[in-house]
mmCIF file of C-alpha atoms in Angstrom:
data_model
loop_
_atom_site.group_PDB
_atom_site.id
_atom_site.type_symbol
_atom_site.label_atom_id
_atom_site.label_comp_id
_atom_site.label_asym_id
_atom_site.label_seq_id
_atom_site.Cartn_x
_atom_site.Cartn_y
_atom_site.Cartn_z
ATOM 1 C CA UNK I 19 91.126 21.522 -52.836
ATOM 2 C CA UNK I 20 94.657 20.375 -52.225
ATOM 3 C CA UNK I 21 95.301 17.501 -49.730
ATOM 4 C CA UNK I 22 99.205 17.388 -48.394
ATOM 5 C CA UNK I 23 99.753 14.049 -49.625
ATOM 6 C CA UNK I 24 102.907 13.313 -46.845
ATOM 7 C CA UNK I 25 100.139 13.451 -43.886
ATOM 8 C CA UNK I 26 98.202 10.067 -43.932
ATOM 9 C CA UNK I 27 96.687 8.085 -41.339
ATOM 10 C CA UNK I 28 99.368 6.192 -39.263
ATOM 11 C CA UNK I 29 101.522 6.802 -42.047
ATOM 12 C CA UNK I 30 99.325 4.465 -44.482
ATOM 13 C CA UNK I 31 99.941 5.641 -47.593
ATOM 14 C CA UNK I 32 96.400 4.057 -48.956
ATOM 15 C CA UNK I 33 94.389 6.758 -46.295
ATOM 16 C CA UNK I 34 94.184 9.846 -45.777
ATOM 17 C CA UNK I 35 92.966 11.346 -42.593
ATOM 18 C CA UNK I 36 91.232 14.784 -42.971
ATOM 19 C CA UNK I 37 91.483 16.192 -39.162
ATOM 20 C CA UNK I 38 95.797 15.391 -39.835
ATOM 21 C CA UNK I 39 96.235 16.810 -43.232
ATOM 22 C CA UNK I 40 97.420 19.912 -43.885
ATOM 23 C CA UNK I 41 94.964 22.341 -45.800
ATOM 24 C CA UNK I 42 95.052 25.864 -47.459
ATOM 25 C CA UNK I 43 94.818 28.606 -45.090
ATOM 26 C CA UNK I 44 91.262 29.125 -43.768
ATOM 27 C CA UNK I 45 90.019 25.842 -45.160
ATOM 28 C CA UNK I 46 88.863 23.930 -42.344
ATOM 29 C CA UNK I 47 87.855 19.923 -42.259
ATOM 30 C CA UNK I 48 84.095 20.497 -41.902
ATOM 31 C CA UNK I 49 84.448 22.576 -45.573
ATOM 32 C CA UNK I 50 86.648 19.800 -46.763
ATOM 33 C CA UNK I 51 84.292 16.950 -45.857
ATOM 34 C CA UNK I 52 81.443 18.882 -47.864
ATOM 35 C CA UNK I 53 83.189 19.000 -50.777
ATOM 36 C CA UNK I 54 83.884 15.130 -50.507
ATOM 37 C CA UNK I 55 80.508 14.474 -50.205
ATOM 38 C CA UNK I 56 79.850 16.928 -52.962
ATOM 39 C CA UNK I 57 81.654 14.655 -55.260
ATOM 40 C CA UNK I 58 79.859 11.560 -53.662
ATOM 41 C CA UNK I 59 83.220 9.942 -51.533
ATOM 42 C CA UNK I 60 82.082 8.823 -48.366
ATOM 43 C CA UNK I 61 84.407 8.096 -45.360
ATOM 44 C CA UNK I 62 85.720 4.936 -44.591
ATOM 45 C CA UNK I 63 85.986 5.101 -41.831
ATOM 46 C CA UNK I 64 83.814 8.299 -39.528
ATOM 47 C CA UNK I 65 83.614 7.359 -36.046
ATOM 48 C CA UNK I 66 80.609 8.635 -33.882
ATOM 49 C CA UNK I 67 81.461 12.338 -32.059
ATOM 50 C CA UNK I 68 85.231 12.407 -33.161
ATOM 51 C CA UNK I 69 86.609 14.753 -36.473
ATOM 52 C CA UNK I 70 88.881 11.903 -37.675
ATOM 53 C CA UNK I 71 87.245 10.737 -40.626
ATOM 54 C CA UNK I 72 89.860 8.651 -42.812
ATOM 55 C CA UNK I 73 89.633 8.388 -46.459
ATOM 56 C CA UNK I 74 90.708 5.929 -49.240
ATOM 57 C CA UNK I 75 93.444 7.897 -51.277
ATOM 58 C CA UNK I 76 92.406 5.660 -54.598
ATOM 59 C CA UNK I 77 88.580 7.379 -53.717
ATOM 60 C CA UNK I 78 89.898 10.942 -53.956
ATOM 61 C CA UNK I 79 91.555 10.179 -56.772
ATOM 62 C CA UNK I 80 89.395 8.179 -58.679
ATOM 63 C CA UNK I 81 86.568 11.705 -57.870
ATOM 64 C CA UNK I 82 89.984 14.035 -59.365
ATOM 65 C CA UNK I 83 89.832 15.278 -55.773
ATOM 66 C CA UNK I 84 93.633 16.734 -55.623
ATOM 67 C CA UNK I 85 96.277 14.789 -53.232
#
């Protein structure tokens, strides 16, 4: 999975916001997030009833999660 590495959360360039990057076609957030957790990153930071989970961009790339 390939992560558009200019889109980050409020333009932190140690995060990276899943429900603001930019994905291949038909991959959607929800299918993102399972691979994540596939590969043991957790959020961090997930709030409660919103799609805005923001990740550490040193955790995707320590997992070889591509950015």
């Amino acid at each position: 999975m390939e992560i558009d590495a200019g889109r980050t959360a409020g333009g932190d360039e140690t995060l990276i916001r899943l429900k603001e990057a930019e994905f291949a076609p038909g991959t959607t957030t929800c299918t993102v997030k399972s691979e994540l957790e596939a590969l043991g990153v957790a959020p961090i930071f997930e709030p409660m009833g919103s799609n805005a989970r923001s990740y550490l961009r040193a955790d995707l790339a320590q997992a070889d999660f591509n950015i």
